[in-house]
Structures are given as C-alpha cells and as structure tokens.
C-alpha cells in the first residue's frame, strides 16, 4: 500500500442518469467536492438555478452533506470504518431566484430642483354652496331605523342561584330501590363511597329507607388521614386480596395499594389492624379456633376411621399440644411403605406462636405422605416425647425402623426414650450447615464421606477433609459417625441422607402456618385428600409386577454403569443392595452373566406398582359444614395458651434518671392498689355523695375545689394502701422548718409528748405544703386534725 492510497478514499458517485467510481483526497472541502461533482456528472453540469444536493444512507437513515464537517464525518467515520465502498447520491434542487432592483421597475431619472407641476398652470376652482345650520332636516334622525322610543324597559338583574353540592361521582352502589342484605353491607358501601368521593362523615342519626346525598362540606377540603377509612372498612377492601394463602402481603404494601387505589393515606396501625381483621374474616377467630378444636377432632375421627387425635391441656384447661395421625396414612405406612419416618418442626406465625410438628413417610415412587402432624407450645423435650409416644401408639413396633431428623436435642431425647430399638440418623444437610462447610471442594469431600459404603474410602476422605477443615471434623466426630455416614451406619437408613421431605412440607405450609390452629389441621387433611385422589387415579391401571417410575430409573442407571463390569467372585458383601432395597450394579452384572432377563425380582416389595396402588387405594373423606357437626356434649374445653414475650431486643431499663426524678407508681383508679387497672378491679364502685367545698392552699392560693365527704374507713383504707401506714401519733408528723414567706392559719404546732388521737367523725380538710411534705390543716369544728405524707 502506497501513500496515495492512504491520502485518498474510494466512493461511488450515484446520479439517476449516471454512476462513477472515483478516488478523492481525504482533505477535500465541501466547496471543492461540489465543484468536482458538477464537472464529473454531466446531468448537473449545465443546469442553471439549481443547487447540487449530496447525501448518503447509513442504515435506515438518510444523511445530507452541507458543510465541511459533514464531509469529514463521511470520509473518516463512514468510509473509513467500513470495508465496502460507500455510495454518495447526487440530486439537483431548485434554488429560489434573487430579486434585483433592476427587475422590480425601470429607473426614473428626474431633477430634484425642477418642480413636477409647472408654476404657470391654472385650474378652475369648484363652486361650493354655503351650508346653514339649524335647518329642519337637522332635527330628523339620520337613520329612521334607529328609533328607540318604543323599546321595552330593561329587566331587573337576576339573583344568583346557588345549587346544593351534588356527589362528584354517581356511585353505582346507590340508586333508587336499592336493597342491602344487612347493615354491614350498607355501611361498607357508604364507606367506599366516602373514599371515592373524598368526603368524611360522622353518623348523627341513621335512617333505614332514605338517604341524603347532599354534601354541605367544602369540596376543596383535604382529608390527609381519612376518618372513615377504619380498620373494618380496610379489612373488607383487603378480603379478596388475602384469599390466596401463598401471598405475602406486608403492611407497607397495603399502605401503598390503598394510596394508589383509593387515593387515601392510612397509618401503619390501621393497615395492620385491617389486615388482621381480614385474616379473621377469612380464617376465623384464633381464640374461637381453640374452642372449636375438640369438636373438629371428634368429627374428623367419625369421617375417617382409624384417625388418632389427642389434645393436651394444663390444669387450667389451656392448650399445650394437639396430635393428629390420619388413618389412611397409618395403614398405608404399615402395609405398603418402607419403614422410614422423617420428622421436623416449623414455627407458627399467627397471633398464638408455637411449633408445628410433622412426621412424613415415603412411598415406593419416592413421594411424600404426611403420617402425623401436631402443634405444641415449643420444640421441647416434653412435646417431642409426647408426640413420638402418640405416634408409636399408631404404628406400633416396626422392624428396622429408621428416623431421620436434624440434631435438635429434644428429638434425640424423644427417639432414645420412645424408640430405643430404631435407628436415628441426622440430616447431612443440616450437619453440613452447622459445620460451616461452604466451599465447593470442602462440600465435595463431606458428601463423599457421607455416601461412602466402606471404611477405607470413608477414612481416606475424612483425612483429606480434616487437613482442610479440622474444626469441622471435630464437630463431625462429636456428632458421631454412625449418625450421618453410611459406612458406619448401625442400621438401615434406606439411602436417605437428608430430611428434605419434611422440609418440603414446611415450605408448602410456610404461608398457612399463620392461620388459626383448627384451619391448619384442616389444611393437612385437604392436602392428604388431594394427593390420595390424584395418585389413586394415576396408578389405577398400572401393571402390578413392574417397578415404580422412580425405582425403574434408578435400576436402569445402575444397569448402564455395570454393563462392562467383569464378575470374578464375591469379594465383599453388597452393602448397597441391602441399604437401598433396589438391585445395585453388582446384582445387575451377576444377572447379566447368569443370563437373567429381569433383575427387578431382587427389589423390595414396596418398590412395585402393586404396593403403590395399595398405598392409595383408600379415600380421605372431607368433613361436613360446621353447622352439621356432631356434638356429643362431653368434649373437653380448650382455652387459648398464655403467650410469653418473644425473644428480642430488651427494654431500656438501665436509663439514668433525671435529677429529682422518682419512679412512677401506677395504681388502680378505683381502689388505689398496685398491680391492676380500673377495668380489672374487683372492688365495688364507690357511691357518689354530696360534694362539699374545700380550700386548697399552696401554689394555687385562693383556688377552691369540690371535695367529697367520705367516711373515715374509706380514708383509712386509702391511706393504708397508698402509704402503707396510718399516722395517728403526733410524733409521726414531720414539720421541719417552714420558709418564712409562707403563712398558715391552721398549721399545728408540734410540741410536747406524743399522744394518741382518736378519729371523731368526718373531716373537712385543706392541704398546704411544708418543708417536708403536705400538712392536713386542722378544723376544730368538724374533727381532730391529722397529717398525710405527700398528700
């Protein structure tokens, strides 16, 4: 490439009548480019009064070239960055003609010193008659049509008409002959109308058959916190949105939706209360749900024979635990399922906190079946022991039973106490998280330890893991190898290393656990009913001799892996076959060598479709409506539990008190005793008597208040409860030194020996401050005087 190619660029000059391929210098200007185009293209060479238009296309855009900047952009950014040669289109555009002075008119030449009109030119003057005023025609109107003599008198100015304010929106819920089912429906419609039309109202008097829809308030009134957007109205507005139990509807989202939908701002407290009322409308009252629980369990056992229920209460009849084991699940587990139970617990989220206990089993197709569920006050040793004891009463002693759970101490205690002969294994997933094994290499070594069948592979892998995470291996050793590894497993865990099956049910019920307890139990029944019905229809016509889909996939994979294995003899016992219940690769290889066409005969019976059909052959029946429930009349009474304060940030009780600050003692407003309020007071309400006038001294001099005449016993009791003692001896009076600027008329002088005084009737008393407190002034006409500290 020479320097000439670097200094020039290639371009196609395209005109409708001709096309040219040329090389132009990169430093060419717009003027030179136009001159070159005029010389090169014959069609625009001899055209007069026409301008040359240059343009090109960049994608879908048409760009014009009108100055030097456009030329340089076209050369460097368009032609320089593309491998192909660009096209520069040429067209002729007509120019507007210039208006010259010579073309407007002919030049006029004249001398400014010569007059245009000759001085000797004379013209005759026209004769004009002189006009005389005040003639007769001046008295006539100029136009005969503009005669206003016969016009009517103008009317009076109209009075302004003020129409009453009408509704802004014609609300569809209100029209003539509209009928509401009840008052609640009518009030809900009025509440929605107030939100839509932006007005507030206050009920003074209600009318059943008429409505005054005339507004007297100002239209420009702003309602920042709408008084009629009550919690009850909000609950009805949120009712439809909260029907989906899987929806997480936070209070902040409720505030935002109400603001967008109804143009009203509501407080957090109202949104919270409205959501709780909506939940109560949907799922019922939590307190009433505990009262309903015994009757629900009774009718559940009537509809589904074999179902076991148990409700545990304390001495006061308050709820402690409920246990429900479904009859169909128990019979399916005993007859057709492998002896494996996976247990777990999850927290409740409603008004009454607690723990949802759960035990599930696995069918031959690796599908989950809830066996038993329950609710307790917490995940304690007592609750788990009672739950497992009731579960054992349902299933009895099952040979080779395996229980998989997390490492909770209460579960370990319950399994050791109730099922001492079964194998209790830990969930390897929970154990991995407890040991903080997060790196991929470390997790790979951990899971290899868990899945290894021989001691040699296990010890080798564990040593490698210990070199990377020694602290984690110490925790694994403390947990016990037999609890989580297959190599040291003392029983059969049927190749289930985790409790994911129970965790799956907990995830399914994560939004349902906020509903009342009876509805939670009903949710488990409906879930079991739905799963049994769908699976029963699915496996109704399945061949009974075949393995289930999940088992067939496992066996097929092992057959494919062992296709090139060579059978030499029995070197060790086939542990894989015994632990899983399905033919392992060794069994498949032996069947191939022995020319057996079917190795499924070596699988356990619970993996066949015949067992799967038998698992779901029974039905789960629903309950009737609550009004039709059978009530035997002798059911136990269940009260809601007493909730303890949840763990959280403690109150700030170590605050430094201010100067001269004393603790506030809250007492009952009726009897004056600490520990309860006026609403919970059991004392009778004191009767109102005639009020007499008494004077109060001190900072409010000259101020008088009405004071009741109370009996002596009432005074004594009140003073006893407030101060803990009664001042009847004169030496109990604490006078101190009074300031000199205070003058008292009836203050007692305390001198001499102390003497006991007796009450002598009603006291009319006035109080005044002293150096040490308040003195009760003496009135000799009504009673002896006495003193009250801090009156």
PDB file of N, CA and C in Angstrom, residues 450-496:
ATOM      1  N   UNK A 450     -20.119 -38.887  53.468  1.00  0.00           N
ATOM      2  CA  UNK A 450     -21.473 -39.318  53.821  1.00  0.00           C
ATOM      3  C   UNK A 450     -21.932 -40.500  52.975  1.00  0.00           C
ATOM      4  N   UNK A 451     -21.565 -40.521  51.700  1.00  0.00           N
ATOM      5  CA  UNK A 451     -22.092 -41.522  50.777  1.00  0.00           C
ATOM      6  C   UNK A 451     -21.211 -42.758  50.639  1.00  0.00           C
ATOM      7  N   UNK A 452     -20.027 -42.718  51.199  1.00  0.00           N
ATOM      8  CA  UNK A 452     -19.135 -43.865  51.049  1.00  0.00           C
ATOM      9  C   UNK A 452     -19.685 -45.073  51.806  1.00  0.00           C
ATOM     10  N   UNK A 453     -19.501 -46.269  51.181  1.00  0.00           N
ATOM     11  CA  UNK A 453     -20.030 -47.503  51.758  1.00  0.00           C
ATOM     12  C   UNK A 453     -18.986 -48.265  52.576  1.00  0.00           C
ATOM     13  N   UNK A 454     -17.720 -48.017  52.359  1.00  0.00           N
ATOM     14  CA  UNK A 454     -16.671 -48.772  53.033  1.00  0.00           C
ATOM     15  C   UNK A 454     -15.896 -47.876  53.983  1.00  0.00           C
ATOM     16  N   UNK A 455     -15.282 -48.510  54.984  1.00  0.00           N
ATOM     17  CA  UNK A 455     -14.497 -47.750  55.955  1.00  0.00           C
ATOM     18  C   UNK A 455     -13.233 -47.173  55.332  1.00  0.00           C
ATOM     19  N   UNK A 456     -12.644 -47.887  54.362  1.00  0.00           N
ATOM     20  CA  UNK A 456     -11.397 -47.407  53.767  1.00  0.00           C
ATOM     21  C   UNK A 456     -11.624 -46.085  53.031  1.00  0.00           C
ATOM     22  N   UNK A 457     -12.667 -46.038  52.198  1.00  0.00           N
ATOM     23  CA  UNK A 457     -12.937 -44.800  51.456  1.00  0.00           C
ATOM     24  C   UNK A 457     -13.332 -43.686  52.413  1.00  0.00           C
ATOM     25  N   UNK A 458     -14.101 -44.026  53.426  1.00  0.00           N
ATOM     26  CA  UNK A 458     -14.526 -43.007  54.393  1.00  0.00           C
ATOM     27  C   UNK A 458     -13.325 -42.423  55.129  1.00  0.00           C
ATOM     28  N   UNK A 459     -12.450 -43.247  55.653  1.00  0.00           N
ATOM     29  CA  UNK A 459     -11.304 -42.752  56.427  1.00  0.00           C
ATOM     30  C   UNK A 459     -10.355 -41.935  55.561  1.00  0.00           C
ATOM     31  N   UNK A 460     -10.152 -42.359  54.331  1.00  0.00           N
ATOM     32  CA  UNK A 460      -9.269 -41.618  53.441  1.00  0.00           C
ATOM     33  C   UNK A 460      -9.837 -40.233  53.120  1.00  0.00           C
ATOM     34  N   UNK A 461     -11.127 -40.189  52.845  1.00  0.00           N
ATOM     35  CA  UNK A 461     -11.753 -38.900  52.522  1.00  0.00           C
ATOM     36  C   UNK A 461     -11.836 -38.003  53.741  1.00  0.00           C
ATOM     37  N   UNK A 462     -12.095 -38.579  54.905  1.00  0.00           N
ATOM     38  CA  UNK A 462     -12.180 -37.781  56.127  1.00  0.00           C
ATOM     39  C   UNK A 462     -10.823 -37.177  56.486  1.00  0.00           C
ATOM     40  N   UNK A 463      -9.733 -37.914  56.240  1.00  0.00           N
ATOM     41  CA  UNK A 463      -8.402 -37.373  56.496  1.00  0.00           C
ATOM     42  C   UNK A 463      -8.112 -36.178  55.592  1.00  0.00           C
ATOM     43  N   UNK A 464      -8.535 -36.266  54.365  1.00  0.00           N
ATOM     44  CA  UNK A 464      -8.348 -35.139  53.450  1.00  0.00           C
ATOM     45  C   UNK A 464      -9.195 -33.939  53.869  1.00  0.00           C
ATOM     46  N   UNK A 465     -10.405 -34.224  54.353  1.00  0.00           N
ATOM     47  CA  UNK A 465     -11.253 -33.132  54.843  1.00  0.00           C
ATOM     48  C   UNK A 465     -10.676 -32.510  56.104  1.00  0.00           C
ATOM     49  N   UNK A 466     -10.080 -33.324  56.942  1.00  0.00           N
ATOM     50  CA  UNK A 466      -9.505 -32.810  58.190  1.00  0.00           C
ATOM     51  C   UNK A 466      -8.325 -31.895  57.926  1.00  0.00           C
ATOM     52  N   UNK A 467      -7.587 -32.144  56.864  1.00  0.00           N
ATOM     53  CA  UNK A 467      -6.471 -31.267  56.528  1.00  0.00           C
ATOM     54  C   UNK A 467      -6.925 -29.888  56.088  1.00  0.00           C
ATOM     55  N   UNK A 468      -8.135 -29.784  55.624  1.00  0.00           N
ATOM     56  CA  UNK A 468      -8.663 -28.503  55.174  1.00  0.00           C
ATOM     57  C   UNK A 468      -9.536 -27.842  56.227  1.00  0.00           C
ATOM     58  N   UNK A 469     -10.341 -28.623  56.954  1.00  0.00           N
ATOM     59  CA  UNK A 469     -11.243 -28.070  57.962  1.00  0.00           C
ATOM     60  C   UNK A 469     -11.147 -28.914  59.235  1.00  0.00           C
ATOM     61  N   UNK A 470     -10.130 -28.709  60.047  1.00  0.00           N
ATOM     62  CA  UNK A 470     -10.009 -29.548  61.255  1.00  0.00           C
ATOM     63  C   UNK A 470     -11.110 -29.294  62.268  1.00  0.00           C
ATOM     64  N   UNK A 471     -11.538 -28.042  62.415  1.00  0.00           N
ATOM     65  CA  UNK A 471     -12.605 -27.758  63.384  1.00  0.00           C
ATOM     66  C   UNK A 471     -13.922 -28.399  62.969  1.00  0.00           C
ATOM     67  N   UNK A 472     -14.190 -28.439  61.675  1.00  0.00           N
ATOM     68  CA  UNK A 472     -15.421 -29.074  61.201  1.00  0.00           C
ATOM     69  C   UNK A 472     -15.397 -30.575  61.460  1.00  0.00           C
ATOM     70  N   UNK A 473     -14.248 -31.185  61.288  1.00  0.00           N
ATOM     71  CA  UNK A 473     -14.145 -32.621  61.531  1.00  0.00           C
ATOM     72  C   UNK A 473     -14.334 -32.931  63.010  1.00  0.00           C
ATOM     73  N   UNK A 474     -13.895 -32.033  63.892  1.00  0.00           N
ATOM     74  CA  UNK A 474     -14.129 -32.238  65.323  1.00  0.00           C
ATOM     75  C   UNK A 474     -15.626 -32.249  65.630  1.00  0.00           C
ATOM     76  N   UNK A 475     -16.387 -31.369  65.006  1.00  0.00           N
ATOM     77  CA  UNK A 475     -17.831 -31.377  65.207  1.00  0.00           C
ATOM     78  C   UNK A 475     -18.454 -32.654  64.656  1.00  0.00           C
ATOM     79  N   UNK A 476     -17.952 -33.126  63.520  1.00  0.00           N
ATOM     80  CA  UNK A 476     -18.486 -34.358  62.946  1.00  0.00           C
ATOM     81  C   UNK A 476     -18.187 -35.552  63.842  1.00  0.00           C
ATOM     82  N   UNK A 477     -17.004 -35.585  64.415  1.00  0.00           N
ATOM     83  CA  UNK A 477     -16.668 -36.666  65.342  1.00  0.00           C
ATOM     84  C   UNK A 477     -17.532 -36.608  66.594  1.00  0.00           C
ATOM     85  N   UNK A 478     -17.798 -35.375  67.060  1.00  0.00           N
ATOM     86  CA  UNK A 478     -18.640 -35.226  68.247  1.00  0.00           C
ATOM     87  C   UNK A 478     -20.072 -35.671  67.974  1.00  0.00           C
ATOM     88  N   UNK A 479     -20.556 -35.423  66.760  1.00  0.00           N
ATOM     89  CA  UNK A 479     -21.917 -35.860  66.411  1.00  0.00           C
ATOM     90  C   UNK A 479     -22.020 -37.374  66.321  1.00  0.00           C
ATOM     91  N   UNK A 480     -20.930 -38.036  65.969  1.00  0.00           N
ATOM     92  CA  UNK A 480     -20.966 -39.496  65.854  1.00  0.00           C
ATOM     93  C   UNK A 480     -21.035 -39.930  64.409  1.00  0.00           C
ATOM     94  N   UNK A 481     -20.046 -40.760  63.973  1.00  0.00           N
ATOM     95  CA  UNK A 481     -20.031 -41.195  62.579  1.00  0.00           C
ATOM     96  C   UNK A 481     -21.274 -42.006  62.227  1.00  0.00           C
ATOM     97  N   UNK A 482     -21.760 -42.778  63.194  1.00  0.00           N
ATOM     98  CA  UNK A 482     -22.900 -43.651  62.904  1.00  0.00           C
ATOM     99  C   UNK A 482     -24.185 -42.877  62.647  1.00  0.00           C
ATOM    100  N   UNK A 483     -24.212 -41.581  62.991  1.00  0.00           N
ATOM    101  CA  UNK A 483     -25.422 -40.784  62.819  1.00  0.00           C
ATOM    102  C   UNK A 483     -25.553 -40.191  61.415  1.00  0.00           C
ATOM    103  N   UNK A 484     -24.437 -40.104  60.663  1.00  0.00           N
ATOM    104  CA  UNK A 484     -24.514 -39.400  59.381  1.00  0.00           C
ATOM    105  C   UNK A 484     -23.794 -40.100  58.234  1.00  0.00           C
ATOM    106  N   UNK A 485     -22.978 -41.082  58.493  1.00  0.00           N
ATOM    107  CA  UNK A 485     -22.253 -41.757  57.405  1.00  0.00           C
ATOM    108  C   UNK A 485     -22.847 -43.131  57.147  1.00  0.00           C
ATOM    109  N   UNK A 486     -22.852 -43.542  55.856  1.00  0.00           N
ATOM    110  CA  UNK A 486     -23.344 -44.872  55.516  1.00  0.00           C
ATOM    111  C   UNK A 486     -22.349 -45.961  55.873  1.00  0.00           C
ATOM    112  N   UNK A 487     -21.065 -45.616  55.917  1.00  0.00           N
ATOM    113  CA  UNK A 487     -20.056 -46.632  56.208  1.00  0.00           C
ATOM    114  C   UNK A 487     -20.164 -47.140  57.637  1.00  0.00           C
ATOM    115  N   UNK A 488     -20.463 -46.265  58.574  1.00  0.00           N
ATOM    116  CA  UNK A 488     -20.546 -46.646  59.987  1.00  0.00           C
ATOM    117  C   UNK A 488     -21.996 -46.704  60.483  1.00  0.00           C
ATOM    118  N   UNK A 489     -22.945 -46.718  59.587  1.00  0.00           N
ATOM    119  CA  UNK A 489     -24.355 -46.734  59.980  1.00  0.00           C
ATOM    120  C   UNK A 489     -24.673 -48.042  60.698  1.00  0.00           C
ATOM    121  N   UNK A 490     -25.256 -47.935  61.879  1.00  0.00           N
ATOM    122  CA  UNK A 490     -25.571 -49.131  62.673  1.00  0.00           C
ATOM    123  C   UNK A 490     -26.871 -49.789  62.252  1.00  0.00           C
ATOM    124  N   UNK A 491     -27.634 -49.134  61.419  1.00  0.00           N
ATOM    125  CA  UNK A 491     -28.899 -49.704  60.952  1.00  0.00           C
ATOM    126  C   UNK A 491     -29.086 -49.393  59.487  1.00  0.00           C
ATOM    127  N   UNK A 492     -30.306 -49.371  59.044  1.00  0.00           N
ATOM    128  CA  UNK A 492     -30.642 -49.055  57.665  1.00  0.00           C
ATOM    129  C   UNK A 492     -31.310 -47.686  57.625  1.00  0.00           C
ATOM    130  N   UNK A 493     -30.781 -46.794  56.796  1.00  0.00           N
ATOM    131  CA  UNK A 493     -31.428 -45.502  56.586  1.00  0.00           C
ATOM    132  C   UNK A 493     -31.975 -45.373  55.167  1.00  0.00           C
ATOM    133  N   UNK A 494     -31.918 -46.500  54.395  1.00  0.00           N
ATOM    134  CA  UNK A 494     -32.562 -46.608  53.099  1.00  0.00           C
ATOM    135  C   UNK A 494     -32.121 -45.513  52.124  1.00  0.00           C
ATOM    136  N   UNK A 495     -30.827 -45.147  52.216  1.00  0.00           N
ATOM    137  CA  UNK A 495     -30.203 -44.168  51.323  1.00  0.00           C
ATOM    138  C   UNK A 495     -30.817 -42.774  51.437  1.00  0.00           C
ATOM    139  N   UNK A 496     -31.465 -42.480  52.554  1.00  0.00           N
ATOM    140  CA  UNK A 496     -31.993 -41.135  52.788  1.00  0.00           C
ATOM    141  C   UNK A 496     -31.037 -40.421  53.740  1.00  0.00           C
TER     142      UNK A 496
END
